[in-house]
Amino acid sequence: MKFDIRWIRDEFPICRQKFPVPGFDAPQPIRYFDHGASTHPPRVVLEAHREFLEKYYANIHRGHHNLSMIASDLFDRTAETVAEFIGADLKHQTVFLASNTTAALDLAAFAMSHTEGVVLTTVLEHHSNDLPHRSYGKTVMVGMNPDGSLDMNDFAEKLEKHPVKLVAVTGASNVTGWMPDIHKMARMAHAQGAKICIDGAQLLAHKSVDLKPFGDPEHLDFFAAAGHKAYAPFGSAFLVAPKDFMDGIPPYRPGGGTVLAVTEGDALFTKGPDRHLGGTPNIPGAIAMAKALRFLQDIGLDSIREHEVELTEQLLAGLSAIPGVTVYGPADPAQRLGVAAFNIEGVHHDLAAAILNNEAAIATRNGCFCAHPYLHHLLAVGDVTDLVNRLGRGEDTELPGAVRASIGLFNTPEEVDHLIDWVGRLARREWTGTYDLEQRDYCKPVFFEFDGESGMSGASTHATARV
């Protein structure tokens, strides 16, 4: 399929959504630059989700009626779709369907807790590929270079120094978009007898992934990602993991669906995808996730990557040219996804994100993006002991952070120009609203009135936000 941005935007209902914005006579379309947090489902995915709920709603497996058999077939095909999308081999690997990437990575951390050794993590990680490993045993963190890329010399030294059983690394940073050479790291890990676990949450929808054949030195042992970052609804995710290894460890969450037989004193657990995740899964979510992956396949990951690289080049060049704006991470767009974290000199990141939303209808995200150690290093925060102590005492504390703009499939050059223009206005102090930075970590624009049934309505030309 030829990459057709008009057709693509027509597929996404969010592209037709409008919001009241002070200073404009009519509601404005949202310029959505928060794909790094969640992506919107296209029409075909929403229809697949709704069709299951309307026509085939039933629990899966062990039901001999038509609804259950259809639901089971649709659900079970999800694993095949995931495997095809990322190059997994179902003879040697199992696809476990989870609720989110955090849950998927926690399953990987639990699995590796049954092996002796330490987990090598990196300073780039989202908390979801760091804290679960900490909770199960000892971890050692690899540092970064001054530009925000991973320090591969430090990685090699620590891999050699410690009895490493697992390397846990992101496929792409959710802060800077920088992409480590995960296959090179896999080869190095395997040479030391370790496995590798990839947090693919940011990578999945933006660049083609190949786990490589089982037994290849650059093979990826564990790979986790979520549907809601790949244009599917919330609540669906997966972990691809070594089949024999997962069949040989105790069940992660024993319960309904995980057993072959139960007696008063014992249980015989099944093998395969049902072994570790007891209970009813998110069946419509899994079906919708599979539909979203097929939607991306139809467009073509290479075409998506080409489109997003062009927008990333435009965004990085535009932001970097604005006096007083600092953009974090390596400068080469080819080394990163369309994720740009930045700060504006003299403008708090809470305030910047609030103004972009309230006066320009631009959706960004701000804060530390669940990657505190990485942000602390990028911002050169230094010793954070006092900050942690003040937070622990419940004191109202100004947190370090940045604004993040993250590009997705349906963004356009015009939207990127709009964002760059407004960041420039903020750098020149050209906003019109009055903003009150009283409450840490949350912005609630008071000129919107929320109605549980009809949504959001009402606007004022005097914008007041509390953050």
Short mmCIF file of C-alpha atoms in Angstrom, two decimals:
data_model
loop_
_atom_site.label_atom_id
_atom_site.label_comp_id
_atom_site.label_asym_id
_atom_site.label_seq_id
_atom_site.Cartn_x
_atom_site.Cartn_y
_atom_site.Cartn_z
CA MET A 1 0.00 0.00 0.00
CA LYS A 2 1.28 3.47 -0.91
CA PHE A 3 1.67 5.74 2.11
CA ASP A 4 -1.30 8.10 1.82
CA ILE A 5 -1.50 10.55 4.72
CA ARG A 6 -5.00 11.71 3.75
CA TRP A 7 -6.35 8.16 3.78
CA ILE A 8 -4.55 7.45 7.04
CA ARG A 9 -5.97 10.52 8.76
CA ASP A 10 -9.44 9.63 7.54
CA GLU A 11 -9.05 6.30 9.33
CA PHE A 12 -8.55 7.98 12.71
CA PRO A 13 -11.64 9.53 14.35
CA ILE A 14 -9.38 11.53 16.69
CA CYS A 15 -8.24 13.59 13.70
CA ARG A 16 -11.77 14.97 13.48
CA GLN A 17 -12.05 15.74 17.19
CA LYS A 18 -12.10 19.44 18.09
CA PHE A 19 -11.76 21.33 21.36
CA PRO A 20 -12.61 24.89 22.44
CA VAL A 21 -9.47 27.01 22.60
CA PRO A 22 -9.32 30.58 23.96
CA GLY A 23 -8.62 33.14 21.26
CA PHE A 24 -10.32 31.13 18.52
CA ASP A 25 -13.91 31.65 17.42
CA ALA A 26 -14.49 27.96 16.70
CA PRO A 27 -13.28 24.71 18.33
CA GLN A 28 -9.86 23.64 17.09
CA PRO A 29 -8.60 20.23 15.96
CA ILE A 30 -6.17 18.64 18.36
CA ARG A 31 -2.55 18.37 17.23
CA TYR A 32 -1.66 15.14 18.96
CA PHE A 33 2.00 14.75 19.90
CA ASP A 34 1.60 12.28 22.75
CA HIS A 35 1.97 9.02 20.84
CA GLY A 36 4.77 8.01 23.20
CA ALA A 37 2.17 7.67 25.95
CA SER A 38 -0.70 6.17 23.94
CA THR A 39 -1.80 5.98 20.33
CA HIS A 40 -5.35 6.23 19.04
CA PRO A 41 -7.15 3.28 17.43
CA PRO A 42 -8.12 3.69 13.77
CA ARG A 43 -11.63 2.98 12.57
CA VAL A 44 -10.93 -0.63 11.51
CA VAL A 45 -9.57 -1.46 14.97
CA LEU A 46 -12.52 0.16 16.72
CA GLU A 47 -14.87 -1.79 14.47
CA ALA A 48 -13.13 -5.10 15.23
CA HIS A 49 -13.33 -4.36 18.95
CA ARG A 50 -16.99 -3.41 18.76
CA GLU A 51 -17.88 -6.35 16.50
CA PHE A 52 -16.60 -8.84 19.07
CA LEU A 53 -18.55 -7.15 21.86
CA GLU A 54 -21.73 -7.06 19.79
CA LYS A 55 -21.61 -10.41 17.96
CA TYR A 56 -19.18 -12.87 19.53
CA TYR A 57 -18.91 -11.93 23.20
CA ALA A 58 -18.11 -15.13 25.10
CA ASN A 59 -15.38 -16.64 27.23
CA ILE A 60 -12.70 -18.64 25.49
CA HIS A 61 -11.62 -22.30 25.55
CA ARG A 62 -13.58 -25.29 26.78
CA GLY A 63 -16.85 -23.89 25.47
CA HIS A 64 -18.52 -26.01 22.80
CA HIS A 65 -21.06 -23.43 21.71
CA ASN A 66 -20.61 -21.26 18.64
CA LEU A 67 -19.85 -18.00 20.45
CA SER A 68 -17.09 -19.54 22.56
CA MET A 69 -15.53 -21.35 19.61
CA ILE A 70 -15.48 -18.18 17.51
CA ALA A 71 -14.09 -16.13 20.40
CA SER A 72 -11.41 -18.76 21.05
CA ASP A 73 -10.36 -18.84 17.42
CA LEU A 74 -10.12 -15.05 17.19
CA PHE A 75 -8.19 -14.85 20.46
CA ASP A 76 -5.76 -17.66 19.61
CA ARG A 77 -4.94 -16.09 16.26
CA THR A 78 -3.55 -13.07 18.10
CA ALA A 79 -0.40 -15.00 19.02
CA GLU A 80 0.15 -15.89 15.37
CA THR A 81 -0.27 -12.25 14.35
CA VAL A 82 2.18 -11.06 17.01
CA ALA A 83 4.71 -13.71 16.00
CA GLU A 84 4.47 -12.76 12.34
CA PHE A 85 4.75 -9.04 13.12
CA ILE A 86 8.04 -9.32 15.04
CA GLY A 87 9.56 -12.46 13.52
CA ALA A 88 9.00 -14.85 16.42
CA ASP A 89 9.16 -18.63 15.99
CA LEU A 90 6.27 -20.33 17.77
CA LYS A 91 8.13 -23.65 17.70
CA HIS A 92 10.68 -22.23 20.10
CA GLN A 93 8.89 -19.23 21.61
CA THR A 94 5.59 -18.58 23.35
CA VAL A 95 3.46 -15.46 23.10
CA PHE A 96 1.95 -14.56 26.47
CA LEU A 97 -0.88 -12.03 26.31
CA ALA A 98 -0.85 -9.54 29.17
CA SER A 99 -2.64 -6.36 30.23
CA ASN A 100 0.22 -3.92 29.59
CA THR A 101 3.97 -3.80 29.01
CA THR A 102 4.65 -3.50 32.73
CA ALA A 103 2.82 -6.78 33.40
CA ALA A 104 4.61 -8.45 30.49
CA LEU A 105 8.03 -7.33 31.71
CA ASP A 106 7.19 -8.39 35.25
CA LEU A 107 6.51 -11.89 33.92
CA ALA A 108 9.95 -11.87 32.29
CA ALA A 109 11.55 -10.65 35.52
CA PHE A 110 9.74 -13.36 37.49
CA ALA A 111 10.87 -16.01 35.01
CA MET A 112 14.51 -14.97 35.27
CA SER A 113 14.34 -14.84 39.07
CA HIS A 114 14.62 -18.64 38.96
CA THR A 115 18.12 -18.31 37.48
CA GLU A 116 21.19 -17.34 39.51
CA GLY A 117 22.96 -14.11 38.66
CA VAL A 118 22.35 -10.37 38.31
CA VAL A 119 20.26 -8.38 35.85
CA LEU A 120 22.07 -5.71 33.86
CA THR A 121 19.72 -2.77 33.27
CA THR A 122 20.46 0.66 31.79
CA VAL A 123 19.92 4.24 32.86
CA LEU A 124 17.71 4.70 29.77
CA GLU A 125 14.97 2.40 31.02
CA HIS A 126 11.34 3.14 31.65
CA HIS A 127 10.59 2.12 35.23
CA SER A 128 8.72 -0.91 33.87
CA ASN A 129 11.99 -2.46 32.65
CA ASP A 130 13.84 -1.55 35.83
CA LEU A 131 11.72 -1.84 38.98
CA PRO A 132 10.36 -5.36 38.33
CA HIS A 133 13.92 -6.67 38.04
CA ARG A 134 14.90 -4.86 41.24
CA SER A 135 12.00 -6.49 43.08
CA TYR A 136 13.22 -10.00 42.26
CA GLY A 137 16.96 -9.65 42.89
CA LYS A 138 20.17 -7.74 42.31
CA THR A 139 20.50 -5.35 39.39
CA VAL A 140 23.43 -3.37 38.00
CA MET A 141 22.81 -0.24 35.92
CA VAL A 142 24.73 0.72 32.78
CA GLY A 143 25.42 4.43 32.35
CA MET A 144 25.07 6.83 29.43
CA ASN A 145 27.22 9.09 27.28
CA PRO A 146 26.90 12.89 27.57
CA ASP A 147 24.56 12.99 24.54
CA GLY A 148 22.08 10.59 26.15
CA SER A 149 23.09 7.45 24.27
CA LEU A 150 24.05 4.25 26.04
CA ASP A 151 27.68 3.92 27.13
CA MET A 152 28.62 0.71 25.35
CA ASN A 153 32.06 0.64 26.97
CA ASP A 154 30.40 0.64 30.38
CA PHE A 155 28.04 -2.08 29.16
CA ALA A 156 30.91 -4.29 28.00
CA GLU A 157 32.84 -3.79 31.25
CA LYS A 158 29.88 -4.59 33.50
CA LEU A 159 28.85 -7.55 31.37
CA GLU A 160 32.35 -8.95 31.85
CA LYS A 161 32.64 -8.04 35.53
CA HIS A 162 29.35 -9.38 36.91
CA PRO A 163 27.67 -12.81 36.74
CA VAL A 164 24.97 -11.48 34.41
CA LYS A 165 21.96 -13.70 33.71
CA LEU A 166 19.87 -11.11 31.85
CA VAL A 167 20.36 -7.84 30.00
CA ALA A 168 17.24 -5.67 30.23
CA VAL A 169 17.26 -2.82 27.73
CA THR A 170 14.79 -0.64 25.88
CA GLY A 171 14.35 -0.98 22.14
CA ALA A 172 13.89 2.80 21.98
CA SER A 173 13.91 5.38 24.75
CA ASN A 174 10.54 6.86 25.62
CA VAL A 175 12.35 10.10 26.52
CA THR A 176 14.68 10.77 23.60
CA GLY A 177 13.65 8.09 21.13
CA TRP A 178 17.26 6.89 20.93
CA MET A 179 17.58 3.27 19.78
CA PRO A 180 20.34 1.07 21.17
CA ASP A 181 21.84 -1.59 18.92
CA ILE A 182 19.84 -4.35 20.58
CA HIS A 183 21.12 -7.10 18.30
CA LYS A 184 24.74 -6.22 19.04
CA MET A 185 23.90 -6.21 22.74
CA ALA A 186 22.19 -9.60 22.34
CA ARG A 187 25.32 -11.04 20.73
CA MET A 188 27.47 -9.71 23.57
CA ALA A 189 25.05 -10.99 26.22
CA HIS A 190 24.82 -14.46 24.70
CA ALA A 191 28.62 -14.67 24.52
CA GLN A 192 28.61 -14.34 28.32
CA GLY A 193 25.83 -16.89 28.77
CA ALA A 194 23.14 -14.29 29.49
CA LYS A 195 19.73 -13.71 27.94
CA ILE A 196 18.34 -10.37 26.76
CA CYS A 197 14.96 -8.76 27.43
CA ILE A 198 13.75 -5.93 25.19
CA ASP A 199 11.18 -3.36 26.25
CA GLY A 200 9.65 -2.83 22.83
CA ALA A 201 6.82 -0.53 23.90
CA GLN A 202 8.11 2.50 21.98
CA LEU A 203 9.58 0.55 19.10
CA LEU A 204 6.71 -1.69 18.04
CA ALA A 205 4.60 0.72 15.95
CA HIS A 206 7.39 2.84 14.51
CA LYS A 207 10.12 0.56 13.16
CA SER A 208 10.18 -3.03 11.96
CA VAL A 209 11.32 -5.58 14.53
CA ASP A 210 13.02 -8.91 13.85
CA LEU A 211 13.72 -11.19 16.81
CA LYS A 212 16.00 -13.26 14.54
CA PRO A 213 15.97 -17.06 14.44
CA PHE A 214 16.22 -19.06 17.63
CA GLY A 215 19.90 -19.97 18.04
CA ASP A 216 21.18 -16.93 16.15
CA PRO A 217 23.75 -15.12 18.36
CA GLU A 218 21.74 -11.91 17.87
CA HIS A 219 18.39 -13.51 18.72
CA LEU A 220 16.18 -11.59 21.17
CA ASP A 221 15.08 -13.90 24.00
CA PHE A 222 12.33 -11.77 25.55
CA PHE A 223 10.35 -9.03 23.82
CA ALA A 224 7.48 -7.10 25.42
CA ALA A 225 5.15 -4.43 24.05
CA ALA A 226 1.61 -3.10 24.40
CA GLY A 227 -1.26 -2.59 22.01
CA HIS A 228 -2.11 0.90 23.25
CA LYS A 229 1.20 2.15 21.88
CA ALA A 230 0.48 0.47 18.54
CA TYR A 231 -2.95 1.93 17.71
CA ALA A 232 -5.03 -0.54 19.73
CA PRO A 233 -7.22 0.11 22.79
CA PHE A 234 -5.91 -0.01 26.34
CA GLY A 235 -5.51 -3.30 28.17
CA SER A 236 -3.70 -5.57 25.70
CA ALA A 237 0.00 -6.42 25.56
CA PHE A 238 2.32 -9.36 25.03
CA LEU A 239 5.57 -11.00 26.04
CA VAL A 240 7.43 -13.28 23.66
CA ALA A 241 9.64 -15.66 25.65
CA PRO A 242 11.62 -18.92 25.23
CA LYS A 243 9.13 -21.79 25.18
CA ASP A 244 11.05 -24.55 26.98
CA PHE A 245 12.39 -22.13 29.56
CA MET A 246 8.93 -20.80 30.44
CA ASP A 247 7.47 -24.32 30.59
CA GLY A 248 10.13 -25.30 33.11
CA ILE A 249 9.51 -22.67 35.81
CA PRO A 250 6.68 -22.41 38.37
CA PRO A 251 3.50 -20.62 37.23
CA TYR A 252 3.58 -16.84 37.56
CA ARG A 253 -0.12 -16.38 38.36
CA PRO A 254 -1.74 -19.78 38.99
CA GLY A 255 -5.50 -20.00 38.80
CA GLY A 256 -8.29 -20.72 36.37
CA GLY A 257 -7.03 -21.94 33.01
CA THR A 258 -3.47 -22.73 34.14
CA VAL A 259 -3.98 -26.40 35.07
CA LEU A 260 -4.57 -29.80 33.54
CA ALA A 261 -5.83 -31.29 36.80
CA VAL A 262 -6.28 -30.34 40.46
CA THR A 263 -6.63 -32.65 43.45
CA GLU A 264 -7.14 -31.81 47.10
CA GLY A 265 -3.40 -31.81 47.62
CA ASP A 266 -1.77 -31.09 44.29
CA ALA A 267 -2.08 -29.44 40.88
CA LEU A 268 -0.76 -30.40 37.46
CA PHE A 269 -0.06 -27.23 35.50
CA THR A 270 -0.34 -26.93 31.75
CA LYS A 271 2.42 -25.74 29.44
CA GLY A 272 2.38 -23.02 26.84
CA PRO A 273 0.64 -19.63 26.92
CA ASP A 274 -1.93 -20.62 29.57
CA ARG A 275 0.61 -21.77 32.16
CA HIS A 276 1.47 -18.41 33.69
CA LEU A 277 -1.57 -16.14 33.34
CA GLY A 278 -4.60 -17.43 35.19
CA GLY A 279 -8.04 -15.89 34.82
CA THR A 280 -10.08 -14.51 31.96
CA PRO A 281 -7.93 -12.36 29.65
CA ASN A 282 -8.90 -9.20 27.82
CA ILE A 283 -10.33 -11.04 24.84
CA PRO A 284 -11.63 -8.05 22.82
CA GLY A 285 -8.43 -6.16 23.61
CA ALA A 286 -6.28 -8.95 22.21
CA ILE A 287 -8.41 -9.20 19.07
CA ALA A 288 -8.19 -5.43 18.57
CA MET A 289 -4.42 -5.50 19.10
CA ALA A 290 -4.06 -8.14 16.39
CA LYS A 291 -6.18 -6.01 14.06
CA ALA A 292 -3.98 -2.98 14.78
CA LEU A 293 -0.82 -4.92 13.95
CA ARG A 294 -2.33 -6.07 10.67
CA PHE A 295 -3.34 -2.45 9.96
CA LEU A 296 0.30 -1.40 10.40
CA GLN A 297 1.48 -4.30 8.23
CA ASP A 298 -0.86 -3.22 5.45
CA ILE A 299 0.59 0.28 5.47
CA GLY A 300 4.15 -1.03 5.82
CA LEU A 301 6.58 -0.41 8.66
CA ASP A 302 9.25 0.85 6.27
CA SER A 303 6.84 3.46 4.87
CA ILE A 304 5.82 4.47 8.38
CA ARG A 305 9.45 4.79 9.41
CA GLU A 306 10.28 6.94 6.37
CA HIS A 307 7.33 9.26 7.07
CA GLU A 308 8.21 9.63 10.74
CA VAL A 309 11.93 10.18 10.12
CA GLU A 310 11.06 13.12 7.86
CA LEU A 311 8.86 14.62 10.56
CA THR A 312 11.53 13.96 13.19
CA GLU A 313 14.16 15.77 11.13
CA GLN A 314 11.78 18.71 10.76
CA LEU A 315 10.95 18.75 14.47
CA LEU A 316 14.52 18.48 15.74
CA ALA A 317 15.80 21.12 13.33
CA GLY A 318 12.97 23.50 14.19
CA LEU A 319 13.22 23.16 17.95
CA SER A 320 17.03 23.34 17.96
CA ALA A 321 16.92 26.63 16.04
CA ILE A 322 14.85 28.39 18.71
CA PRO A 323 16.98 30.45 21.14
CA GLY A 324 16.57 29.22 24.70
CA VAL A 325 15.29 25.75 23.76
CA THR A 326 17.28 22.66 24.73
CA VAL A 327 16.51 19.36 23.00
CA TYR A 328 17.80 16.22 24.70
CA GLY A 329 19.33 13.13 23.16
CA PRO A 330 21.55 12.34 20.15
CA ALA A 331 21.10 14.77 17.27
CA ASP A 332 20.97 12.26 14.41
CA PRO A 333 17.30 11.53 13.53
CA ALA A 334 18.32 8.17 12.04
CA GLN A 335 19.35 7.00 15.52
CA ARG A 336 16.06 7.81 17.17
CA LEU A 337 12.32 7.57 16.87
CA GLY A 338 10.09 10.63 16.60
CA VAL A 339 10.39 11.51 20.28
CA ALA A 340 11.76 14.88 21.37
CA ALA A 341 12.12 15.91 25.00
CA PHE A 342 12.92 19.59 25.44
CA ASN A 343 12.94 22.50 27.84
CA ILE A 344 12.44 26.22 27.33
CA GLU A 345 14.72 28.45 29.35
CA GLY A 346 12.76 30.19 32.11
CA VAL A 347 9.49 28.34 31.37
CA HIS A 348 8.62 25.47 33.71
CA HIS A 349 7.75 22.27 31.84
CA ASP A 350 4.32 22.15 33.53
CA LEU A 351 3.59 25.66 32.32
CA ALA A 352 4.85 24.99 28.80
CA ALA A 353 2.67 21.90 28.37
CA ALA A 354 -0.35 23.74 29.78
CA ILE A 355 0.05 26.67 27.39
CA LEU A 356 0.54 24.41 24.38
CA ASN A 357 -2.72 22.65 25.22
CA ASN A 358 -4.80 25.61 26.33
CA GLU A 359 -3.80 28.13 23.68
CA ALA A 360 -2.61 26.08 20.70
CA ALA A 361 -4.56 22.80 20.96
CA ILE A 362 -1.28 20.87 21.03
CA ALA A 363 -1.17 17.70 23.10
CA THR A 364 2.25 16.94 24.59
CA ARG A 365 3.38 15.31 27.83
CA ASN A 366 5.65 16.65 30.52
CA GLY A 367 7.48 15.45 33.59
CA CYS A 368 9.99 12.62 33.89
CA PHE A 369 8.04 10.10 31.76
CA CYS A 370 8.51 7.20 34.21
CA ALA A 371 12.24 7.33 33.52
CA HIS A 372 13.56 9.34 36.48
CA PRO A 373 17.24 8.25 36.42
CA TYR A 374 17.54 9.05 32.71
CA LEU A 375 15.94 12.50 33.11
CA HIS A 376 18.10 13.27 36.12
CA HIS A 377 21.21 12.56 34.04
CA LEU A 378 19.98 14.45 30.97
CA LEU A 379 19.10 17.48 33.10
CA ALA A 380 22.31 17.20 35.15
CA VAL A 381 20.27 17.26 38.34
CA GLY A 382 23.08 15.79 40.41
CA ASP A 383 22.37 14.46 43.89
CA VAL A 384 18.63 13.85 44.21
CA THR A 385 18.74 12.78 47.87
CA ASP A 386 17.21 16.01 49.14
CA LEU A 387 14.48 15.87 46.50
CA VAL A 388 13.59 12.30 47.46
CA ASN A 389 13.58 13.17 51.17
CA ARG A 390 11.25 16.14 50.64
CA LEU A 391 8.87 14.00 48.60
CA GLY A 392 8.99 11.34 51.28
CA ARG A 393 7.94 13.92 53.88
CA GLY A 394 4.99 14.91 51.71
CA GLU A 395 6.32 18.39 50.99
CA ASP A 396 5.11 20.22 47.88
CA THR A 397 8.24 20.00 45.76
CA GLU A 398 9.01 21.31 42.30
CA LEU A 399 10.06 18.33 40.22
CA PRO A 400 12.63 18.37 37.43
CA GLY A 401 11.34 17.37 34.04
CA ALA A 402 10.87 18.27 30.41
CA VAL A 403 8.21 18.59 27.73
CA ARG A 404 7.94 15.66 25.32
CA ALA A 405 6.54 15.74 21.80
CA SER A 406 6.20 12.29 20.23
CA ILE A 407 5.29 11.71 16.60
CA GLY A 408 2.88 9.13 15.24
CA LEU A 409 1.49 7.73 12.06
CA PHE A 410 -1.05 10.47 11.29
CA ASN A 411 1.00 13.56 12.12
CA THR A 412 1.73 15.99 9.29
CA PRO A 413 4.43 18.56 8.46
CA GLU A 414 1.85 21.30 9.06
CA GLU A 415 1.25 20.04 12.59
CA VAL A 416 4.98 19.93 13.26
CA ASP A 417 5.30 23.52 12.02
CA HIS A 418 2.44 24.52 14.33
CA LEU A 419 4.25 22.96 17.30
CA ILE A 420 7.57 24.59 16.42
CA ASP A 421 5.88 27.97 16.00
CA TRP A 422 4.25 27.75 19.41
CA VAL A 423 7.40 26.61 21.19
CA GLY A 424 9.02 29.69 19.68
CA ARG A 425 6.21 31.86 21.05
CA LEU A 426 6.72 30.38 24.50
CA ALA A 427 10.45 31.07 24.29
CA ARG A 428 9.57 34.71 23.45
CA ARG A 429 6.94 34.82 26.26
CA GLU A 430 4.11 35.44 23.79
CA TRP A 431 1.27 33.55 25.48
CA THR A 432 -1.90 35.34 26.55
CA GLY A 433 -3.39 33.36 29.42
CA THR A 434 -2.82 33.63 33.14
CA TYR A 435 -1.40 30.50 34.73
CA ASP A 436 -1.13 29.65 38.39
CA LEU A 437 1.50 27.03 39.23
CA GLU A 438 0.24 25.97 42.62
CA GLN A 439 -0.29 22.23 42.58
CA ARG A 440 2.53 19.92 41.52
CA ASP A 441 2.21 17.49 38.63
CA TYR A 442 -1.26 18.11 37.24
CA CYS A 443 -2.82 20.72 34.99
CA LYS A 444 -6.58 21.25 35.00
CA PRO A 445 -7.70 24.06 32.69
CA VAL A 446 -10.66 25.68 34.40
CA PHE A 447 -12.16 27.06 31.20
CA PHE A 448 -13.34 23.56 30.27
CA GLU A 449 -16.52 22.19 31.77
CA PHE A 450 -16.72 18.42 31.87
CA ASP A 451 -20.01 16.61 31.48
CA GLY A 452 -20.10 12.86 31.98
CA GLU A 453 -22.51 12.33 29.08
CA SER A 454 -21.77 15.03 26.55
CA GLY A 455 -18.03 15.42 27.14
CA MET A 456 -16.33 18.80 27.24
CA SER A 457 -17.85 22.15 26.46
CA GLY A 458 -17.45 25.81 27.23
CA ALA A 459 -14.49 28.12 26.86
CA SER A 460 -13.19 31.44 28.07
CA THR A 461 -10.77 33.84 26.49
CA HIS A 462 -9.03 34.17 29.88
CA ALA A 463 -7.10 30.93 30.38
CA THR A 464 -6.27 29.99 33.94
CA ALA A 465 -4.61 26.66 34.66
CA ARG A 466 -3.50 25.20 37.94
CA VAL A 467 -0.55 22.85 37.76
#
